[in-house]
Structure formats: structure tokens, C-alpha cells
Coordinates of C-alpha atoms in Angstrom, one line a residue:
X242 CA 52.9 148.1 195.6
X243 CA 52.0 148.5 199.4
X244 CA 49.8 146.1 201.3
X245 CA 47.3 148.3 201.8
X246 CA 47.2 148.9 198.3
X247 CA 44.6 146.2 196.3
X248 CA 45.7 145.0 193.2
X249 CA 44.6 146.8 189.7
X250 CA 42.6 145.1 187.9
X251 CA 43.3 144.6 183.9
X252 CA 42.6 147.7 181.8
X253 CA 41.3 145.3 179.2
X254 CA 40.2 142.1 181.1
X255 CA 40.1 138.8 178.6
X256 CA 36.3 138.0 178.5
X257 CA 35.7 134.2 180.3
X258 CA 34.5 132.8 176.8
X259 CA 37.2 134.2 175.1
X260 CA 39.2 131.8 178.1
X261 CA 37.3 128.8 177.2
X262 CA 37.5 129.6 173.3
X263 CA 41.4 129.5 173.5
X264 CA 41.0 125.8 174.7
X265 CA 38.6 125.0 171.8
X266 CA 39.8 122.5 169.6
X267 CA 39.7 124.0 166.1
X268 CA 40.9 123.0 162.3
X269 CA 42.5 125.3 159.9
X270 CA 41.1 124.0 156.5
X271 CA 43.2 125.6 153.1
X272 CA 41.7 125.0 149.9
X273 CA 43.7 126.1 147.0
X274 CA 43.9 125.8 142.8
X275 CA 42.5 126.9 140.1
X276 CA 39.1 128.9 140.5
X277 CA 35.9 127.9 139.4
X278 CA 32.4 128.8 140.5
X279 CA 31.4 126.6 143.3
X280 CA 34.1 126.3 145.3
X281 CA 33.5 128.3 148.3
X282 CA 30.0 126.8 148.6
X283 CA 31.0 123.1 147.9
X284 CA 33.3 123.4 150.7
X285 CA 31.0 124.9 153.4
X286 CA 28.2 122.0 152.3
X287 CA 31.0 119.4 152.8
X288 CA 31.9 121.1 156.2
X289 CA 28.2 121.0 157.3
X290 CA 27.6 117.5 157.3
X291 CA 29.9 117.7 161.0
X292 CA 28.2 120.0 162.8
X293 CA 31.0 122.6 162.8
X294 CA 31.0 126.6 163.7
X295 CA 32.7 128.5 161.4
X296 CA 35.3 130.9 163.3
X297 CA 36.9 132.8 160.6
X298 CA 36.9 132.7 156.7
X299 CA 39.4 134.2 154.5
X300 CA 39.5 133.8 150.1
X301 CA 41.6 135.8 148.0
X302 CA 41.6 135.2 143.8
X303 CA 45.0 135.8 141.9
X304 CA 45.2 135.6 138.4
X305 CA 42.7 132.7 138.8
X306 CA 43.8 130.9 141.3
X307 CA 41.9 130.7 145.0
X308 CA 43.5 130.2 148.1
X309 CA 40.3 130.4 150.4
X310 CA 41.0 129.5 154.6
X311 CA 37.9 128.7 156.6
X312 CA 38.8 128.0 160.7
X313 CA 36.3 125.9 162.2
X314 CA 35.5 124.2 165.4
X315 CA 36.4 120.4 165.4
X316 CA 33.7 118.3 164.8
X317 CA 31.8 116.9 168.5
X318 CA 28.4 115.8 166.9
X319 CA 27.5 112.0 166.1
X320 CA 30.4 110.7 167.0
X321 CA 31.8 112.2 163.8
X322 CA 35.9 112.8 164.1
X323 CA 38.7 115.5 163.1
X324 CA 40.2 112.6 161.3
X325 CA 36.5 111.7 159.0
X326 CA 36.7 115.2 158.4
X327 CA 39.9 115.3 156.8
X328 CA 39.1 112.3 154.8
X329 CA 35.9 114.2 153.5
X330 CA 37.5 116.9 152.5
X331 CA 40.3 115.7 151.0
X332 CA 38.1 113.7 149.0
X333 CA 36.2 116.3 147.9
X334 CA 39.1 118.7 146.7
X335 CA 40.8 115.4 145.0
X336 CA 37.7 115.7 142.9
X337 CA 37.6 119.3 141.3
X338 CA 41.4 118.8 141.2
X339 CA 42.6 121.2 144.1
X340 CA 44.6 120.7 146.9
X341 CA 43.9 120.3 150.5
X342 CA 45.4 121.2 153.8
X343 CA 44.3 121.1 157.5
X344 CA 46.0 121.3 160.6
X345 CA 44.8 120.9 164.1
X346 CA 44.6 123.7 166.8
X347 CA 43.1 125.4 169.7
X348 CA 41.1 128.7 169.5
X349 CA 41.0 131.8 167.3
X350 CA 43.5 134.0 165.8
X351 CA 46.3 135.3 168.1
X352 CA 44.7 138.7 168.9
X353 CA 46.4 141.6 166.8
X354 CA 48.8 143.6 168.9
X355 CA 48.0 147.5 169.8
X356 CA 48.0 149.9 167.4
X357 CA 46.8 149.6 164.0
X358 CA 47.7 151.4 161.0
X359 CA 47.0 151.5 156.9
X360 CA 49.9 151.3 155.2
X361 CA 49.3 152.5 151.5
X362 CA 52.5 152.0 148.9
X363 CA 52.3 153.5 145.6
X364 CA 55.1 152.2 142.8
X365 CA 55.2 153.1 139.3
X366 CA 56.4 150.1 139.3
X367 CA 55.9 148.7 142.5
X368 CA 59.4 146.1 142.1
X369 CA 59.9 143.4 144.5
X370 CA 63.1 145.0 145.6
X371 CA 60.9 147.6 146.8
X372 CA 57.9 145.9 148.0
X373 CA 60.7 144.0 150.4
X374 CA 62.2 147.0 151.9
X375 CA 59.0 148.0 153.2
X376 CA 58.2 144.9 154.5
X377 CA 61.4 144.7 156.8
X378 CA 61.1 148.0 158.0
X379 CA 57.8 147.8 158.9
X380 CA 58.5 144.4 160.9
X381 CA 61.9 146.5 162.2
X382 CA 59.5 149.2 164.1
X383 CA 57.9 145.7 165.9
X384 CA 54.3 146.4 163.3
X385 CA 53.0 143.0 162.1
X386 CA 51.9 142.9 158.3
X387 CA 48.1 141.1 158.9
X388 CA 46.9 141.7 155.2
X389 CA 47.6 143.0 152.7
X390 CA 45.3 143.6 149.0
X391 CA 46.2 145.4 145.8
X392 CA 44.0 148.9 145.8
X393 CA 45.0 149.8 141.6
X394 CA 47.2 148.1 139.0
X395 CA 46.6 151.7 136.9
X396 CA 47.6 154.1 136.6
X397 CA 50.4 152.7 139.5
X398 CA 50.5 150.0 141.1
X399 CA 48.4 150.7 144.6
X400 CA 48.8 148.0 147.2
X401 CA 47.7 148.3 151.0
X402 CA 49.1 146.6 154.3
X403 CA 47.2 146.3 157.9
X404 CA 49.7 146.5 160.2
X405 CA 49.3 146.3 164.1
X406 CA 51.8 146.0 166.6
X407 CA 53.3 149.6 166.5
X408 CA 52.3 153.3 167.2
X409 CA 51.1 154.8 163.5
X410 CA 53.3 158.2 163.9
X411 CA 56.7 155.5 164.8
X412 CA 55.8 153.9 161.5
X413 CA 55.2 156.8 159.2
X414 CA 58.5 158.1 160.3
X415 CA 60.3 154.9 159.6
X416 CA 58.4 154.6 156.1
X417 CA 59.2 157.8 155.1
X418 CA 62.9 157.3 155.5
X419 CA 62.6 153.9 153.3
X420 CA 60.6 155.2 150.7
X421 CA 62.6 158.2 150.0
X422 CA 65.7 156.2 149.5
X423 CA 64.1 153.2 147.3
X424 CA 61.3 155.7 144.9
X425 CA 58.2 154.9 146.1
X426 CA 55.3 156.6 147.7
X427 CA 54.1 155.5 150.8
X428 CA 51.3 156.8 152.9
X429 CA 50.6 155.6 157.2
X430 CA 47.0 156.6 158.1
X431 CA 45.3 155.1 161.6
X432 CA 43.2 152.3 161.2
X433 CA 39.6 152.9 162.8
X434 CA 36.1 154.0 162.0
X435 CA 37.3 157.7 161.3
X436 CA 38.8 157.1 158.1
X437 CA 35.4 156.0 157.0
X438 CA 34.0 159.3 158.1
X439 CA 33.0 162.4 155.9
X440 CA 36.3 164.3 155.0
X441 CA 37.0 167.7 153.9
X442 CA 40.2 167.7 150.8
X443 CA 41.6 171.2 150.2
X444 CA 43.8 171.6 147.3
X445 CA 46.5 174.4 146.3
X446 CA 46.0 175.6 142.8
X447 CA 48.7 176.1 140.7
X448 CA 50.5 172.6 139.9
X449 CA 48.7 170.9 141.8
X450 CA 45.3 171.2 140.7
X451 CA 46.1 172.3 137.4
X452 CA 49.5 172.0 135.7
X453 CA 49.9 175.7 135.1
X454 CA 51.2 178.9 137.3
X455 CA 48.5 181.2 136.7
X456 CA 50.8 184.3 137.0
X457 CA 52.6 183.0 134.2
X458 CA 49.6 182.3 132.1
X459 CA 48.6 186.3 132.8
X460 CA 52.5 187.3 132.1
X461 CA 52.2 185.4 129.2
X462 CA 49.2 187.7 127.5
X463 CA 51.1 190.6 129.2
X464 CA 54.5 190.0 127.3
X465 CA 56.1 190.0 130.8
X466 CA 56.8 186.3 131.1
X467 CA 61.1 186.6 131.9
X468 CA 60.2 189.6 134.0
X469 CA 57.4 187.8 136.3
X470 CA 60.8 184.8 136.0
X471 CA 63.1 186.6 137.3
X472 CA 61.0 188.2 140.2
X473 CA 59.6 184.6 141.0
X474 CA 63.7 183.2 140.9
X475 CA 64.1 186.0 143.7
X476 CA 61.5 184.8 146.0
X477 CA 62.6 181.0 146.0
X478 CA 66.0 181.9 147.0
X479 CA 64.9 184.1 149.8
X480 CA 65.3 187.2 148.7
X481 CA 61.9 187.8 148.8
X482 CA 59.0 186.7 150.6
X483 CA 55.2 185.7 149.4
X484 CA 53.6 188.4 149.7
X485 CA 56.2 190.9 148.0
X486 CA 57.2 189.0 145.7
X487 CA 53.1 188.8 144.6
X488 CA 53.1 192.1 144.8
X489 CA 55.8 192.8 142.6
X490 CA 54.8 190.0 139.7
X491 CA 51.3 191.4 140.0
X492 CA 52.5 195.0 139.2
X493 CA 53.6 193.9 136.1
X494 CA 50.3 193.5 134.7
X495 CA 49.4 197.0 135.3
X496 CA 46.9 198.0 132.1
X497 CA 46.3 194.5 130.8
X498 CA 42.7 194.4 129.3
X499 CA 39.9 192.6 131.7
X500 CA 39.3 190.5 128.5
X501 CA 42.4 188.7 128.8
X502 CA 40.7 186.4 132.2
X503 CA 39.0 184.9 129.8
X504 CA 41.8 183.8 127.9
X505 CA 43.7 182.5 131.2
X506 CA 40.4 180.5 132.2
X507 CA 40.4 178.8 128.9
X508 CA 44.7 178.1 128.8
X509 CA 44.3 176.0 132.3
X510 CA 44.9 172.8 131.8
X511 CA 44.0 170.6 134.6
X512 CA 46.3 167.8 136.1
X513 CA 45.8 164.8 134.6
X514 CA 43.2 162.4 137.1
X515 CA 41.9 166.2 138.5
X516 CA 38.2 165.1 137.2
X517 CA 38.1 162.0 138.9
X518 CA 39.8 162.8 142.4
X519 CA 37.2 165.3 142.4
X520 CA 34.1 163.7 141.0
X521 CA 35.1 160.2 143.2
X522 CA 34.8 162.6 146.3
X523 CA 32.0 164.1 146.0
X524 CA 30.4 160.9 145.3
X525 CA 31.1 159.4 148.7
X526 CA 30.1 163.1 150.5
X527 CA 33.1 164.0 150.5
X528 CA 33.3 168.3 150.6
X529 CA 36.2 169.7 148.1
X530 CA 38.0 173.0 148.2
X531 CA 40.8 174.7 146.9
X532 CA 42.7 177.7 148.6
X533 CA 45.5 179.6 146.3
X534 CA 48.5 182.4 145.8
X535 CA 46.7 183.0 142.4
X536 CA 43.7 184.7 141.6
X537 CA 39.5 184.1 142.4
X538 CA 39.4 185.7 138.3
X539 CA 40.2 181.7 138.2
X540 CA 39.2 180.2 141.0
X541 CA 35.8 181.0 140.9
X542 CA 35.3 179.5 137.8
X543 CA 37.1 176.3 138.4
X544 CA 34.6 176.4 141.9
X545 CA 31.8 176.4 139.1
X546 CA 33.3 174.1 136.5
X547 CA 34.1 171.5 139.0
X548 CA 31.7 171.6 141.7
X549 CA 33.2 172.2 144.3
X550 CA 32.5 173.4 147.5
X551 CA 35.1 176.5 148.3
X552 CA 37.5 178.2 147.3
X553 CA 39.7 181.3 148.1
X554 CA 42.4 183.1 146.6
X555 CA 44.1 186.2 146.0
X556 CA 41.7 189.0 143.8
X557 CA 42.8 191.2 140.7
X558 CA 42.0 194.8 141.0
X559 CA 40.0 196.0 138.1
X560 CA 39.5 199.5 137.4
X561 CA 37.4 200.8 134.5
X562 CA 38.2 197.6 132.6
X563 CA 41.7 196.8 133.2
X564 CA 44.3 195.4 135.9
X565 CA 45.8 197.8 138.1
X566 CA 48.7 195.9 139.0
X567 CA 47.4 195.4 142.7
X568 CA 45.7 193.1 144.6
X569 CA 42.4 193.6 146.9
X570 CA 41.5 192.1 150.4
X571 CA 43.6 189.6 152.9
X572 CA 46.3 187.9 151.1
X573 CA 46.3 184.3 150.9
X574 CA 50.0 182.9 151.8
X575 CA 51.3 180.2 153.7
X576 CA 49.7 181.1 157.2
X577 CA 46.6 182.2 154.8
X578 CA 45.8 178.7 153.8
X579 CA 46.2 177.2 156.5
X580 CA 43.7 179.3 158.1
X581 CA 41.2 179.1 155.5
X582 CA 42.2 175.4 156.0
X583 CA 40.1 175.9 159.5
X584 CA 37.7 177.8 157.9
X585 CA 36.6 175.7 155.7
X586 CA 36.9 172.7 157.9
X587 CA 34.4 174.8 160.5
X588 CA 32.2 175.8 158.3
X589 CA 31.8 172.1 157.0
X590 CA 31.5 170.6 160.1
X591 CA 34.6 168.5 159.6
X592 CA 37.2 167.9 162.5
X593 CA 40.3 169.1 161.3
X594 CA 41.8 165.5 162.1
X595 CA 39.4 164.6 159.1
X596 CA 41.1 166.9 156.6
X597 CA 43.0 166.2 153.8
X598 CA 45.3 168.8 152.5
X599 CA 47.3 168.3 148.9
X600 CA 50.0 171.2 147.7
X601 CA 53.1 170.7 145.6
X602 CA 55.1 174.3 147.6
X603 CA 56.8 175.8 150.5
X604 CA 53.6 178.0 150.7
X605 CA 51.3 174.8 151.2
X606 CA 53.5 173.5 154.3
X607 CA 51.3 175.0 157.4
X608 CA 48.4 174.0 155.6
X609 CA 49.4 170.5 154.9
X610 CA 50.6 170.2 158.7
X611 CA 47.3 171.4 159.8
X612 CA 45.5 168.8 158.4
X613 CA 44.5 165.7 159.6
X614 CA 46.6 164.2 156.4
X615 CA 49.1 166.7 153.9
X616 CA 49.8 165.1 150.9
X617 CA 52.6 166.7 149.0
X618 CA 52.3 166.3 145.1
X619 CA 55.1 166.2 142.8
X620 CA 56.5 169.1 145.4
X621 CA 60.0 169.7 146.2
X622 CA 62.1 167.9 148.1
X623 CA 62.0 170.3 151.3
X624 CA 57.9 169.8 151.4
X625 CA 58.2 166.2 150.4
X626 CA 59.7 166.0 153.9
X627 CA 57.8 167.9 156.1
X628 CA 54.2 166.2 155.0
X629 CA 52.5 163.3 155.9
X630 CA 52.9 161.8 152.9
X631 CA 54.1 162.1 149.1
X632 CA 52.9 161.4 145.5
X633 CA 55.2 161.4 142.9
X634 CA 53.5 160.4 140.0
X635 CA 51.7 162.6 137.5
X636 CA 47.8 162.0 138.3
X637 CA 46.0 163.6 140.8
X638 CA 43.6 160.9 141.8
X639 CA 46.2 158.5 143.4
X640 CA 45.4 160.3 146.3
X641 CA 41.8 158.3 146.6
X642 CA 44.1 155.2 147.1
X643 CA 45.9 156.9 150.0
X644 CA 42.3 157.0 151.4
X645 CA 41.6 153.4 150.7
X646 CA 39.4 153.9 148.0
X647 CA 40.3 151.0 145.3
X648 CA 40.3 151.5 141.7
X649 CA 37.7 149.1 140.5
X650 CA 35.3 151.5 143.3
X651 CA 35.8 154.4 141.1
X652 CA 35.2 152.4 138.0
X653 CA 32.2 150.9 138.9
X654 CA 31.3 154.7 140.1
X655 CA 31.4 156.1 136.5
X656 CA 29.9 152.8 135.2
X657 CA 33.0 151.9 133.7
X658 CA 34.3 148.7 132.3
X659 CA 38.0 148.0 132.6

């Protein structure tokens, strides 16, 4: 720096009574045995009788047994000591038969360290073997686990860690790595008021949604099923791309009765947890849409049937009652989703940052890397490591715990009683 430069003042300057609060004399008080009603409140009215501020207060219940933390200022009133204090509240815990702990120090919590991340882990089961490895490689990226809270014990186990210390994309790319190698699912979203916000979640269709391929459902009444097979094992090893290959599954259904839609409609069977991801979301505000290679014959009345608010796919031509074999309007492929992706997302009002995308295919990958959040769902192993995130259990509305949402929340939604 030159001397006729001044100096550069702190980006973030400490405020002065955060200064002084640092030199406040303060007592960690731990509480902990078996739970009872009471407890919380017989502490705080033995704490009152000194005078002291309460600086932070943490409980947590586990299989019965509390551990609750208060941090409070040392006591300054009446002459009153740290030392009576202790004696008080040792006392008091001797009586309901818990145990006691307090230790002397200055100020508040250490102040988290930059950047702060949600760290969801989904095991089915979540083993201690695993639960470690996750740990260590989060504190190997320089993140610090601050708390951590069980989101669902069905149907996985659904824990979540605050971490701060480290960059949220640095610690999704490290996660990813461990979780692929030890079986579990792990999700890194950014901590902060926007992942409280409205959302828009746009689904793929076929097995993801539901656990069918609707071209095989229609090949199926057609008596074409090893024929729409064989032109659907061309297209996954390159021979062909989306769009022929639709083409040429969809010509095989040339003369097929109109009737038969309703038959498809009827044979979809939706993905088990489908209801509740769906029902859950629309509860908090949540807008729901689904974009597919398959056909609006379907769509549409899923869109009906489950409320939700868009969908787009690809459209059966229908000429004086039956299929033509050929499809009408824009196609919807990869690049097609991902810009109906936008669409929707406009149309809603919903920053695409604010987007969750969810598709099990190759076709689903610009979609699920143009949203805020692409969650790949039981999908192959090339899509499992381009998204965000993966889910590899069977149930659909796991994905409300990568969004924080616990499972006693969507109980209590449906007025249910575990």
C-alpha cells in the first residue's frame, strides 16, 4: 500500500458491543437425563433468582433423554456469585435425578465461518460407517458440522447437517464423490432465506413420476412391445437420437383405436410417495409441473388427477378415431424440457435459481442443470453424475427432505398419526 493510500476499512466491521460482549463473563450450564415435563422451565426459574441474561439456548430429546444447554451471563446482581450459582443448580438437578455441568467463559459462540450450506444425507440405512465418511469429508473441505437433526426415520432414514466454513459448490463436489462410493444419497443446498421461498418442482414422466414408459404401455395394446424394444435398445446406444427414435416407436402404432388412451390412463401406476411429494407441495405454495417424451393423451389427465400446475408433452395424432403413427407440434426432448423448464418458471414467477428439477434419463440432463436444484431419481449412473443431487430409493417424496421439509411436517399436514 502507498502512503498516500488510507487504509481500507473492514468489509464487515465487528460492532463495539459485540467487542465488549466477547469480554463478558458468561456460564455454559448442561442439563442432561431422563426427560420429564418440567425440566426446561425448572431450570430457567432456578437461573432467574441471579439476575442472569440468557445468551443462547439449545435442547434436543433422544429416545427420552434431554440434553438441553442454556449460555448465560454470570451472575453481577446482589452480590450473588458464579460459584452460588453452581451450587443452586446442582442442587436442583441432584433432585429430579439428572446431571449437571457448567463451565466458565467469556462471550458468545465463536461466530460461524463464511459460507453456509444444508447438508441433507439420505441412507436406507443410514450405518455409522457411513454417517462417518461424511463427516470427515465434510471437515476435509475446511466446512464445520454446527448441527445436525434427523428430518425422517421412514421411509429412509433423513438426517441434515449445517455446515459453515466452506463454499456450498466445493462441498457438493466433495460429497458427491463420498456418497457414490459408500451408497448413500446426499444433497448440498445454500443456507439462507431463499430456500424458504416459493419454488417451482418440474418432474419428467415416465419413471419418474410414474413407474411406467408410456410407449410401452401403448405398444403393449398395439402388440408391438419387442418391436418399440428393439427401436428404444437403438437409441440408448447411440444409434439413434430422441427425436427419431420417437418417431420411429410412434409409427408403430399406426391404426390403434383412440379407445385404447383410456386403457393407458388407467394402467399407470404412479411411483410410490408420487401423492404426497405432490400434495406436500402444493400445501406450502409450492407450483408443480411435469414436462415429458411421452404423450399429453396422458399428461393431461395426470395434470387433472393431481392438481398440478403444467404440463407439456409430446401429442398423438388422431385422425377419424385412430393413431396415425405421428406426432403433432414442437417435440419435447432434452433441450425441449429444459426450455419449458424456463417457461414454466416465467410464467410462475419463480427465479430459475428457485427451481427444482427431478428426472431419472439422459433426456432430463439440460433440464436438471437448468434448475436451481436437478435431482436425479433412480437414473443411470451417467445422470447420477451430472446432477445436483441423487435419490436412490424407490419413493418419490424423499425429495421434500432434500428441501428440509421433515417427516413429522407432512404427517401432521394429512392429520396423521405415526
Amino acid at each position: 500500500m502507498s502512503a498516500s493510500q488510507p487504509p481500507q476499512p473492514s468489509l464487515s466491521p465487528e460492532p463495539p458491543e459485540s467487542r465488549r460482549d466477547a469480554d463478558t463473563p458468561t456460564l455454559l450450564v448442561k442439563i442432561f437425563g431422563k426427560d420429564r415435563p418440567g425440566i426446561t422451565a425448572g431450570l430457567f426459574d432456578t437461573l432467574a433468582a441471579y439476575s442472569v441474561d440468557v445468551v443462547d439456548i439449545e435442547q434436543v430429546v433422544t429416545r427420552g433423554r434431554i440434553v438441553l444447554c442454556a449460555l448465560v451471563t454470570a451472575p453481577t446482581a446482589g452480590g450473588t456469585t458464579a460459584g452460588d450459582l453452581r451450587a443452586t443448580v446442582h442442587s436442583w438437578a441432584e433432585s429430579l435425578k439428572l446431571q449437571a455441568e457448567i463451565i466458565s467463559g467469556t462471550g458468545d459462540n465463536r461466530p460461524r465461518g463464511d459460507g453456509r450450506s444444508h447438508v441433507t444425507v439420505l441412507g436406507h440405512p443410514l450405518t455409522a460407517e457411513s454417517t462417518a465418511a461424511i463427516a470427515a469429508r465434510i471437515t476435509s473441505t475446511g466446512g464445520n458440522i454446527d448441527r445436525i437433526f434427523r428430518l425422517a426415520k421412514y421411509p429412509v432414514t433423513a438426517v441434515e447437517f449445517a455446515v459453515s466454513g466452506t463454499g456450498t459448490e466445493a462441498l457438493r463436489t466433495a460429497l458427491a464423490v463420498e456418497a457414490a462410493g459408500i451408497g448413500v444419497d446426499v444433497a448440498v443446498v445454500s443456507a439462507g432465506l431463499s430456500r424458504r421461498a416459493q419454488r417451482l418442482v418440474v418432474m419428467d414422466v415416465d419413471s419418474t413420476l410414474i413407474q411406467d414408459e408410456v410407449i410401452e404401455l401403448f405398444a403393449a395394446h398395439a402388440g408391438c412391445e419387442a418391436e418399440v424394444a428393439a427401436v428404444t435398445e437403438q437409441a440408448m446406444r447411440g444409434e439413434l437420437d430422441f427425436e427419431q427414435s420417437l418417431h420411429a416407436r410412434v409409427a408403430l402404432l399406426a391404426g390403434l383405436d383412440v379407445s385404447v388412451v383410456e386403457k393407458v390412463r388407467a394402467d399407470v401406476r404412479l411411483t410410490p410417495g408420487a401423492r404426497t411429494l405432490i400434495r406436500t407441495l402444493k400445501r406450502l405454495g409450492y407450483q408443480v409441473g411435469v414436462v415429458s417424451g411421452g404423450f399429453t393423451q396422458v399428461t393431461d389427465d395426470l395434470k387433472e388427477r393431481l392438481g398440478l400446475d403444467f404440463a407439456s408433452a409430446n401429442t398423438l395424432e388422431v385422425v377419424d378415431g385412430k393413431l396415425t403413427g405421428r406426432v403433432t407440434g414442437d417435440i419435447v426432448d432434452r433441450a425441449g424440457k429444459a426450455r419449458l423448464l424456463r417457461s414454466f418458471a416465467a410464467e410462475a414467477g419463480v427465479p430459475l435459481a428457485q427451481t427444482v428439477a427431478i428426472g431419472d434419463g439422459a433426456n432430463d440432463l439440460d433440464m436438471l442443470n437448468t434448475a436451481g436444484l436437478g435431482v436425479a431419481f433412480n437414473a443411470k449412473p451417467v445422470v447420477r453424475k451430472a446432477a445436483h443431487t441423487a435419490v436412490n430409493v424407490p419413493f418419490l417424496d424423499t425429495v421434500l427432505y432434500l428441501l428440509g421439509i421433515t417427516r413429522e411436517e407432512v404427517e401432521a399436514a394429512d392429520g396423521l398419526v405415526e
